[in-house]
CSV table of C-alpha atoms in Angstrom, one decimal:
chain,number,residue,atom,x,y,z
A,7,MET,CA,26.8,-43.5,-35.6
A,8,ILE,CA,26.4,-39.6,-35.9
A,9,PRO,CA,24.0,-38.9,-38.7
A,10,ASP,CA,24.2,-36.7,-41.9
A,11,ILE,CA,23.4,-33.3,-41.8
A,12,LEU,CA,21.5,-33.0,-44.4
A,13,ASP,CA,20.7,-36.8,-44.7
A,14,LEU,CA,18.8,-36.4,-41.4
A,15,GLN,CA,17.0,-32.8,-42.8
A,16,ILE,CA,15.5,-34.6,-46.0
A,17,GLN,CA,13.8,-37.2,-43.8
A,18,LEU,CA,12.4,-34.6,-41.1
A,19,ARG,CA,10.6,-33.0,-44.1
A,20,ARG,CA,9.3,-36.6,-45.0
A,21,GLU,CA,8.2,-37.0,-42.3
A,22,ARG,CA,6.9,-33.5,-42.5
A,23,ARG,CA,8.8,-32.6,-39.0
A,24,PRO,CA,9.8,-29.4,-38.2
A,25,TYR,CA,13.4,-28.6,-37.5
A,26,ALA,CA,15.7,-25.5,-37.4
A,27,LEU,CA,19.0,-25.6,-38.6
A,28,ALA,CA,21.6,-23.3,-36.8
A,29,THR,CA,24.7,-22.1,-38.9
A,30,VAL,CA,27.8,-20.3,-37.7
A,31,VAL,CA,28.2,-17.2,-39.6
A,32,GLU,CA,31.3,-15.4,-37.9
A,33,ILE,CA,34.0,-16.0,-35.4
A,34,LEU,CA,36.1,-13.0,-33.7
A,35,GLY,CA,38.3,-13.5,-31.7
A,36,SER,CA,39.2,-17.6,-30.1
A,37,SER,CA,36.1,-20.6,-30.5
A,38,SER,CA,35.7,-23.9,-29.9
A,39,ALA,CA,33.1,-23.1,-33.1
A,40,LYS,CA,33.9,-22.8,-36.5
A,41,PRO,CA,32.6,-20.4,-39.2
A,42,ALA,CA,30.5,-22.7,-41.1
A,43,ALA,CA,29.4,-25.0,-38.5
A,44,LYS,CA,26.3,-26.2,-38.7
A,45,ALA,CA,23.3,-27.9,-36.3
A,46,LEU,CA,19.5,-29.4,-36.3
A,47,ILE,CA,17.1,-28.2,-33.2
A,48,ASP,CA,14.1,-30.2,-32.7
A,49,ARG,CA,10.9,-28.8,-31.6
A,50,SER,CA,12.0,-28.8,-28.2
A,51,GLY,CA,15.5,-26.9,-28.3
A,52,LYS,CA,17.4,-30.2,-28.5
A,53,VAL,CA,19.7,-30.8,-30.4
A,54,ILE,CA,19.5,-33.6,-32.7
A,55,ALA,CA,22.6,-33.6,-35.1
A,56,GLY,CA,25.7,-31.3,-35.5
A,57,TRP,CA,27.2,-28.6,-33.1
A,58,VAL,CA,28.1,-24.7,-33.3
A,59,GLY,CA,29.9,-24.9,-29.7
A,60,GLY,CA,29.3,-26.1,-26.3
A,61,GLY,CA,28.0,-24.9,-22.7
A,62,CYS,CA,25.7,-22.1,-22.7
A,63,ALA,CA,26.5,-21.1,-26.8
A,64,GLN,CA,24.4,-24.1,-27.5
A,65,ALA,CA,21.6,-23.5,-24.5
A,66,MET,CA,21.7,-19.5,-26.3
A,67,VAL,CA,21.8,-21.3,-29.7
A,68,SER,CA,18.4,-23.3,-28.2
A,69,GLN,CA,16.4,-20.5,-26.8
A,70,ALA,CA,16.9,-18.3,-30.3
A,71,ALA,CA,15.4,-21.5,-32.2
A,72,LEU,CA,12.5,-22.5,-30.0
A,73,GLU,CA,11.7,-18.4,-30.6
A,74,CYS,CA,12.1,-18.7,-34.2
A,75,TYR,CA,9.6,-21.2,-34.3
A,76,GLU,CA,7.3,-19.5,-32.2
A,77,THR,CA,7.4,-16.6,-34.5
A,78,GLY,CA,8.0,-18.0,-38.1
A,79,GLU,CA,11.0,-16.2,-39.2
A,80,SER,CA,15.1,-16.7,-39.5
A,81,CYS,CA,17.5,-14.4,-37.1
A,82,VAL,CA,20.7,-13.7,-36.3
A,83,ILE,CA,22.2,-13.6,-33.0
A,84,ASP,CA,25.3,-12.7,-31.6
A,85,ILE,CA,27.2,-14.9,-28.3
A,86,ASP,CA,29.8,-13.1,-26.9
A,87,LEU,CA,32.0,-16.0,-25.4
A,88,ASN,CA,34.2,-12.9,-22.9
A,89,ASP,CA,31.6,-12.4,-20.2
A,90,GLU,CA,30.8,-15.6,-18.4
A,91,ILE,CA,27.5,-13.1,-17.0
A,92,PHE,CA,25.7,-11.8,-20.0
A,93,GLY,CA,27.5,-14.2,-22.3
A,94,ALA,CA,28.1,-17.6,-22.7
A,95,GLY,CA,29.8,-18.3,-19.9
A,96,MET,CA,32.7,-19.5,-21.1
A,97,PRO,CA,35.1,-17.1,-21.6
A,98,CYS,CA,37.0,-18.2,-24.6
A,99,GLY,CA,38.5,-14.6,-25.7
A,100,GLY,CA,36.0,-14.1,-28.9
A,101,SER,CA,32.7,-14.3,-30.1
A,102,MET,CA,30.2,-15.7,-32.4
A,103,ARG,CA,27.5,-14.7,-34.5
A,104,VAL,CA,24.7,-17.4,-35.2
A,105,TYR,CA,22.0,-17.4,-38.3
A,106,VAL,CA,19.0,-19.4,-36.7
A,107,GLU,CA,16.5,-20.6,-39.2
A,108,PRO,CA,13.3,-22.4,-38.7
A,109,VAL,CA,13.1,-25.0,-40.9
A,110,LEU,CA,8.9,-25.5,-40.7
A,111,PRO,CA,6.4,-28.0,-43.0
A,112,ASN,CA,4.2,-26.8,-45.9
A,113,PRO,CA,0.6,-26.1,-44.3
A,114,VAL,CA,-2.0,-28.6,-45.4
A,115,LEU,CA,-5.3,-27.8,-47.5
A,116,TRP,CA,-7.5,-30.4,-47.8
A,117,LEU,CA,-10.1,-30.0,-50.8
A,118,MET,CA,-13.3,-32.0,-51.2
A,119,GLY,CA,-15.3,-31.9,-54.3
A,120,HIS,CA,-14.6,-30.5,-58.2
A,121,GLY,CA,-14.8,-28.2,-60.6
A,122,ARG,CA,-13.5,-24.4,-61.5
A,123,ILE,CA,-13.6,-23.3,-57.7
A,124,VAL,CA,-11.9,-26.1,-56.5
A,125,GLU,CA,-9.1,-26.5,-59.3
A,126,SER,CA,-8.4,-22.4,-58.6
A,127,LEU,CA,-8.3,-22.8,-55.3
A,128,CYS,CA,-5.6,-25.8,-55.3
A,129,ASP,CA,-3.9,-23.1,-58.1
A,130,PHE,CA,-4.1,-20.3,-55.5
A,131,ALA,CA,-2.8,-22.0,-52.2
A,132,SER,CA,-0.5,-24.1,-54.0
A,133,ARG,CA,0.9,-20.7,-55.4
A,134,LEU,CA,1.1,-20.1,-51.3
A,135,GLY,CA,2.8,-22.5,-49.8
A,136,PHE,CA,0.1,-25.1,-49.4
A,137,ASP,CA,0.2,-28.7,-50.0
A,138,VAL,CA,-3.3,-29.0,-51.4
A,139,ILE,CA,-5.1,-33.0,-51.1
A,140,VAL,CA,-7.6,-33.1,-53.2
A,141,ASN,CA,-10.5,-36.1,-52.1
A,142,ASP,CA,-13.1,-36.4,-54.7
A,143,SER,CA,-14.2,-39.3,-57.0
A,144,GLN,CA,-14.2,-37.4,-60.4
A,145,ALA,CA,-11.0,-35.6,-59.4
A,146,SER,CA,-7.7,-36.2,-61.3
A,147,THR,CA,-4.1,-35.1,-61.6
A,148,GLU,CA,-4.9,-33.9,-65.0
A,149,ASN,CA,-7.3,-31.2,-63.5
A,150,PHE,CA,-5.5,-30.4,-60.9
A,151,PRO,CA,-1.2,-30.8,-61.7
A,152,SER,CA,0.0,-28.7,-59.1
A,153,ALA,CA,-1.2,-31.0,-56.5
A,154,LEU,CA,0.8,-33.1,-53.7
A,155,ARG,CA,-1.9,-35.9,-53.6
A,156,VAL,CA,-5.1,-36.9,-55.6
A,157,ILE,CA,-7.4,-39.0,-54.0
A,158,SER,CA,-10.7,-40.6,-56.5
A,159,ASP,CA,-11.5,-43.8,-54.5
A,160,ASP,CA,-12.9,-42.7,-51.5
A,161,SER,CA,-16.9,-42.1,-51.6
A,162,ARG,CA,-17.4,-41.5,-47.9
A,163,TYR,CA,-14.5,-39.3,-47.3
A,164,GLN,CA,-13.1,-41.5,-45.1
A,165,GLN,CA,-9.1,-40.7,-45.8
A,166,LEU,CA,-10.1,-37.4,-44.9
A,167,GLN,CA,-7.4,-36.6,-42.0
A,168,PRO,CA,-6.9,-33.7,-41.3
A,169,ASN,CA,-4.2,-33.0,-38.5
A,170,SER,CA,-3.7,-29.7,-36.4
A,171,GLY,CA,-3.3,-27.4,-37.8
A,172,ASP,CA,-4.8,-28.2,-41.3
A,173,PHE,CA,-7.1,-26.0,-43.7
A,174,VAL,CA,-9.9,-28.2,-44.9
A,175,VAL,CA,-12.4,-26.6,-47.8
A,176,ILE,CA,-16.1,-28.7,-48.3
A,177,ALA,CA,-16.8,-28.1,-52.5
A,178,THR,CA,-18.9,-32.1,-53.1
A,179,HIS,CA,-21.9,-30.4,-54.6
A,180,HIS,CA,-24.2,-30.9,-51.3
A,181,LYS,CA,-23.0,-35.3,-52.0
A,182,GLY,CA,-20.6,-35.2,-49.7
A,183,ASP,CA,-21.3,-32.5,-47.3
A,184,TYR,CA,-22.6,-34.5,-44.5
A,185,ASP,CA,-20.3,-37.3,-44.9
A,186,SER,CA,-16.5,-34.6,-45.3
A,187,LEU,CA,-18.0,-32.2,-42.7
A,188,THR,CA,-18.2,-34.7,-39.4
A,189,ARG,CA,-14.7,-35.8,-40.5
A,190,ALA,CA,-12.9,-32.7,-40.5
A,191,LEU,CA,-15.4,-31.7,-37.1
A,192,GLU,CA,-14.1,-34.7,-35.3
A,193,SER,CA,-10.5,-33.1,-36.5
A,194,GLU,CA,-8.0,-30.6,-35.1
A,195,ALA,CA,-8.4,-29.0,-38.6
A,196,LEU,CA,-7.5,-24.9,-37.6
A,197,TYR,CA,-10.2,-23.9,-40.8
A,198,ILE,CA,-13.5,-25.4,-42.5
A,199,ALA,CA,-15.4,-24.0,-44.9
A,200,LEU,CA,-18.5,-24.9,-46.8
A,201,VAL,CA,-19.0,-23.9,-49.7
A,202,SER,CA,-22.8,-23.6,-50.7
A,203,SER,CA,-25.8,-20.7,-50.2
A,204,ARG,CA,-26.8,-19.7,-47.2
A,205,LYS,CA,-29.6,-21.2,-47.3
A,206,ARG,CA,-27.8,-25.1,-47.5
A,207,ALA,CA,-25.3,-24.4,-45.1
A,208,GLY,CA,-28.2,-23.1,-42.5
A,209,LEU,CA,-29.9,-27.2,-44.1
A,210,VAL,CA,-26.3,-28.7,-43.1
A,211,LEU,CA,-25.9,-26.9,-40.5
A,212,THR,CA,-29.2,-28.1,-38.6
A,213,ARG,CA,-28.8,-31.2,-39.6
A,214,LEU,CA,-25.5,-31.3,-37.9
A,215,GLU,CA,-26.8,-29.9,-34.9
A,216,LYS,CA,-29.3,-33.0,-34.9
A,217,GLU,CA,-26.6,-35.4,-35.2
A,218,GLY,CA,-24.8,-34.1,-31.9
A,219,PHE,CA,-22.7,-31.6,-32.9
A,220,THR,CA,-22.8,-29.1,-30.4
A,221,GLY,CA,-23.2,-24.8,-31.6
A,222,PRO,CA,-19.3,-23.6,-30.5
A,223,SER,CA,-18.5,-27.0,-32.6
A,224,LEU,CA,-20.5,-25.7,-35.3
A,225,ALA,CA,-19.4,-22.0,-35.6
A,226,ARG,CA,-15.8,-23.4,-36.4
A,227,VAL,CA,-17.6,-24.0,-39.3
A,228,ARG,CA,-17.3,-21.3,-42.5
A,229,ALA,CA,-20.0,-20.6,-44.4
A,230,PRO,CA,-20.7,-19.9,-46.2
A,231,ALA,CA,-16.5,-19.9,-47.1
A,232,GLY,CA,-14.7,-16.9,-48.0
A,233,LEU,CA,-14.1,-13.2,-47.8
A,234,ASP,CA,-17.1,-11.0,-49.0
A,235,LEU,CA,-15.1,-9.6,-51.8
A,236,GLY,CA,-18.8,-9.3,-54.3
A,237,ALA,CA,-17.8,-12.8,-55.9
A,238,LYS,CA,-19.1,-14.3,-59.1
A,239,LEU,CA,-16.7,-16.1,-61.4
A,240,PRO,CA,-16.1,-19.4,-59.6
A,241,GLU,CA,-12.1,-18.0,-59.9
A,242,GLU,CA,-13.1,-14.9,-57.5
A,243,ILE,CA,-15.4,-17.4,-55.5
A,244,ALA,CA,-11.8,-19.4,-55.0
A,245,LEU,CA,-9.6,-15.7,-54.6
A,246,SER,CA,-12.1,-14.8,-51.7
A,247,ILE,CA,-11.4,-18.5,-50.1
A,248,VAL,CA,-8.1,-18.4,-50.3
A,249,SER,CA,-7.9,-14.6,-49.0
A,250,GLU,CA,-9.5,-16.0,-45.5
A,251,ILE,CA,-7.0,-18.3,-45.7
A,252,VAL,CA,-4.2,-16.6,-45.4
A,253,MET,CA,-6.1,-14.1,-43.0
A,254,VAL,CA,-6.7,-17.2,-40.7
A,255,ARG,CA,-3.4,-18.4,-41.1
A,256,ARG,CA,-1.2,-15.0,-40.5
A,257,GLY,CA,-3.9,-13.9,-37.8
A,258,GLY,CA,-5.3,-11.1,-40.2
A,259,GLN,CA,-8.7,-9.4,-39.7
A,260,GLY,CA,-9.3,-8.9,-43.7
A,261,GLU,CA,-10.6,-5.3,-43.0
A,262,PRO,CA,-9.3,-2.4,-45.3
A,263,LEU,CA,-5.1,-1.8,-44.9
A,264,ASN,CA,-5.9,1.9,-45.1
A,265,LYS,CA,-8.9,1.8,-42.2
A,266,GLY,CA,-8.3,5.0,-40.0
A,267,LEU,CA,-6.0,7.1,-42.4
A,268,PRO,CA,-6.3,10.4,-43.0
A,269,GLY,CA,-9.0,11.2,-45.7
A,270,VAL,CA,-10.4,7.8,-45.4
A,271,THR,CA,-14.1,7.3,-44.5
A,272,GLU,CA,-15.8,4.3,-43.0
């Protein structure tokens, strides 16, 4: 049975699996595919549902999908169905334009702790497109209405299971720093941060080093968390942390955008 594209999209989204949606937006001349024809392409470049043309046209669309996965941006490709060498390799007497859109799962942010800083982090991150999971015995859905999930029955943080590319912020008021940091460091999380003073951060990292974590592993921990914004209020501290998260996610440098412009001093 050929899967329905919409049903498969819903399934892939539920399973947090990336896919690309290719749509034929224009046909000039003769073509086997028709306008509005669609196909879903998986992370390996394989068409898993639908059809936008055979032969090299499909290969070109699949290649475009792979490039979209890398950039995270959509693109429009023009396929010449006349040119056997530079086009699709199957002269049909026309051309087609295909819109390729990558559909990627939202990044996941794990928040260990409760309080105003964590509540603000949850709010900021949700607005920025993160799926937020809050894990703390004192957390409630009332305090975290924008969270995807709230875990309140996990005192040892056994349910903290970050996947590759996830973000983790630990603000457990020192009560769960070691347990949660240990689990985070054993994962492939992209970002691990500890909300604490410099003194407390040093004590935590020293203990983890004595427990066997190496220097390169401990260097993954951003402690104290956040960028230097001179933050004082809980909301300002949360802003500094979410700014650092965006910087890591987007590959930014965290420097003033006007640096290097005429008349700007260092």
